[in-house]
Tab-separated table of C-alpha atoms in Angstrom:
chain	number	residue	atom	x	y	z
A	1	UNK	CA	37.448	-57.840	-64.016
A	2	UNK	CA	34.847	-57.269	-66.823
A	3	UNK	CA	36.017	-59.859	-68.300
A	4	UNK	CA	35.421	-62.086	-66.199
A	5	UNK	CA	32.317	-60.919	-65.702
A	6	UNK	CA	31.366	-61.157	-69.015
A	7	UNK	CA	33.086	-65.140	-69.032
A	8	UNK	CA	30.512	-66.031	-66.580
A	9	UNK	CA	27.516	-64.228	-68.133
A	10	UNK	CA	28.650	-66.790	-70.998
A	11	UNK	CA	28.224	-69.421	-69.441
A	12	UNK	CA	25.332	-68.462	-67.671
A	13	UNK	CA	23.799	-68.253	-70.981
A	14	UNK	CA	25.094	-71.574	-71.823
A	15	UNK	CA	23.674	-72.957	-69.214
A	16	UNK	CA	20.290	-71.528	-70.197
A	17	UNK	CA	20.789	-73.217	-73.874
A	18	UNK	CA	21.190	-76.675	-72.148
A	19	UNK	CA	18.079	-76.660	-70.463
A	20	UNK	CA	15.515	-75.277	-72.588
A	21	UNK	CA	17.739	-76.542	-75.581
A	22	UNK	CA	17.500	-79.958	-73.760
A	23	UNK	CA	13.962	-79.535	-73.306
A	24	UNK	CA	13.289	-78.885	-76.918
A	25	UNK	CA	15.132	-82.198	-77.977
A	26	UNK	CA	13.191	-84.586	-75.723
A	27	UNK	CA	9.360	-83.190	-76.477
A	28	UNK	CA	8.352	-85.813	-78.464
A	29	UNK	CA	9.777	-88.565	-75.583
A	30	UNK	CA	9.495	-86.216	-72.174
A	31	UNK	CA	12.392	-87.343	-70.059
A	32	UNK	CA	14.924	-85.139	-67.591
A	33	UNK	CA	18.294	-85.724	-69.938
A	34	UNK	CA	21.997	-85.425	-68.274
A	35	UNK	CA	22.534	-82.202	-70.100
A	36	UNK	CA	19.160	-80.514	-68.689
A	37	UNK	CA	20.395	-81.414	-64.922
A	38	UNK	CA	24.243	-79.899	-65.947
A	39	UNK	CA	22.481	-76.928	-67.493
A	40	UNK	CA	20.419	-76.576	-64.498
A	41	UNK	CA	23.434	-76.908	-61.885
A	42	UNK	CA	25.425	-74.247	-64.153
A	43	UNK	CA	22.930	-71.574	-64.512
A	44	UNK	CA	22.490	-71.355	-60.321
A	45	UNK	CA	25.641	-71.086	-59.748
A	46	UNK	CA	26.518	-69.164	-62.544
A	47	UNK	CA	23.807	-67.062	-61.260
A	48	UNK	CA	24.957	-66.823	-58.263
A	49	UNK	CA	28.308	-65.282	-59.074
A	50	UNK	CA	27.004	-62.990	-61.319
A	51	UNK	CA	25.052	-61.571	-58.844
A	52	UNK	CA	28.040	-61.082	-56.070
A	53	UNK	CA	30.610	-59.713	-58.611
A	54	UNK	CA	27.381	-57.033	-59.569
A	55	UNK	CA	26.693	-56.487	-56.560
A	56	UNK	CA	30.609	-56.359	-54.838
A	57	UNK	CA	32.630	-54.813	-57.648
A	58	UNK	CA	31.553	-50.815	-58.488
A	59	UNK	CA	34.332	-50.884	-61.613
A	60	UNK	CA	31.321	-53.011	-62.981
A	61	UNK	CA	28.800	-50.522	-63.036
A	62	UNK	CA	26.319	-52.845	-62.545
A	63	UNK	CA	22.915	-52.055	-60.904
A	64	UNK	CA	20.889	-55.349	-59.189
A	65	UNK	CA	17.123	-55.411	-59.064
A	66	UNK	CA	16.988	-57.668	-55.851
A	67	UNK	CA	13.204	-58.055	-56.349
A	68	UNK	CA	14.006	-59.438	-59.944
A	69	UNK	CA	16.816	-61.816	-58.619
A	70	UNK	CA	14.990	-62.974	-55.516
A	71	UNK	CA	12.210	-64.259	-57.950
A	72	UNK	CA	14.822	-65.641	-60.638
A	73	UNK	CA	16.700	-67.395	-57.899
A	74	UNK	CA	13.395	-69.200	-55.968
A	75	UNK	CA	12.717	-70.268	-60.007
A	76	UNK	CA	16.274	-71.002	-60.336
A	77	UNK	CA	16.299	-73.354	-56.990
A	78	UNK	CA	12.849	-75.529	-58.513
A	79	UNK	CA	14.492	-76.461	-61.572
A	80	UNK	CA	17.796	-77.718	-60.138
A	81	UNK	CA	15.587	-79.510	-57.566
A	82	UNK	CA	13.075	-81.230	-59.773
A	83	UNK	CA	15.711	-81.753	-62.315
A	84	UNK	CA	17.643	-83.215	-60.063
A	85	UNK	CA	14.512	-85.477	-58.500
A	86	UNK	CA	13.210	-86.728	-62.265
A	87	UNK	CA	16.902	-87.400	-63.438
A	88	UNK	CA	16.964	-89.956	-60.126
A	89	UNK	CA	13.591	-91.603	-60.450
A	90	UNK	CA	14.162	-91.823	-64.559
A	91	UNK	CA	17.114	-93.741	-63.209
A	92	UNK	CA	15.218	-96.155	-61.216
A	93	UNK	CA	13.004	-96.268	-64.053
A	94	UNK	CA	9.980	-94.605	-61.968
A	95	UNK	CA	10.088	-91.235	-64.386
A	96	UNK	CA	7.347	-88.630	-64.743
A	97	UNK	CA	7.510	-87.466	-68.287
A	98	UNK	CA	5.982	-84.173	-67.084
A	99	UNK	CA	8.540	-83.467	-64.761
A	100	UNK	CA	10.058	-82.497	-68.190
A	101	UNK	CA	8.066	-80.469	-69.086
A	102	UNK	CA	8.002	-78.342	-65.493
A	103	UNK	CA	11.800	-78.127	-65.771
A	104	UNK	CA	11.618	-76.813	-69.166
A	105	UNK	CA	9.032	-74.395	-68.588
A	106	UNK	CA	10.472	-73.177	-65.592
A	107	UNK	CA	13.646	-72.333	-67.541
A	108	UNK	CA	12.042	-70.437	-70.195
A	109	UNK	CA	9.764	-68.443	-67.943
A	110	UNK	CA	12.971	-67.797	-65.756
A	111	UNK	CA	14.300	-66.539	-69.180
A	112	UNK	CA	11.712	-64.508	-70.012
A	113	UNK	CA	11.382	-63.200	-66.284
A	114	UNK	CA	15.624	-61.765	-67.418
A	115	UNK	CA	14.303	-60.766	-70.780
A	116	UNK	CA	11.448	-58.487	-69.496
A	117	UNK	CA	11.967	-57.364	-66.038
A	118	UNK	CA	13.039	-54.052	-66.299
C-alpha cells in the first residue's frame, strides 16, 4: 500500500510542477494555460486521496495535521476555482491577465504552506 501511496504523492507533486511551472512560462504574457487548470484539478484530488489513505491506513504511519490540511485544502479549492473561471473567460476572450498571477501565487504559497508547516 506504500506504494501506492507514494504513486500518488508523485503525482501530487506533478501536479504542483504544472501550475507554478505553468505560471512561470506565461509571466511575460499572463494568461490561465490548459496545463495550469489540469495541474490544478490533479493536485485537489490528488490531495484529497492522500489525505484519506493517511488518515485510513495505520500500515502508513502517517500522522495528519488537520489544521495544516484544512488551510491547504480552502487554498487548494481557490485555485481550481479561479483557474477554472480565467481558463473560461480567456476562452471567450474576456481574460484577466491577473487572474494568472492569483492562481500562481496561490500555488506556491500552498507549497510553501507543505514546505513549512510543521
Amino acid at each position: 500500500m506504500s506504494v501506492l501511496y507514494n504513486i500518488i504523492v508523485a503525482v501530487h507533486l506533478l501536479g504542483m510542477a504544472a501550475i507554478v511551472g505553468g505560471y512561470l512560462s506565461v509571466l511575460k504574457a499572463p494568461r490561465i494555460s490548459e496545463v495550469m487548470v489540469w495541474g490544478a484539478r490533479i493536485q485537489l484530488l490528488s490531495g484529497l486521496v492522500i489525505v484519506g489513505m493517511a488518515s485510513s491506513i495505520d500500515s502508513l504511519d502517517e500522522d495528519v495535521n488537520n489544521a495544516k490540511i484544512g488551510v491547504k485544502l480552502l487554498i487548494a479549492l481557490a485555485v481550481v476555482a479561479i483557474a477554472e473561471i480565467g481558463r473560461a473567460r480567456q476562452k471567450r476572450d474576456e481574460g484577466n491577465p491577473n487572474l494568472a498571477h492569483v492562481v500562481g501565487g496561490l500555488a506556491i504559497v500552498n507549497t510553501l504552506i507543505a514546505v513549512l508547516w510543521t
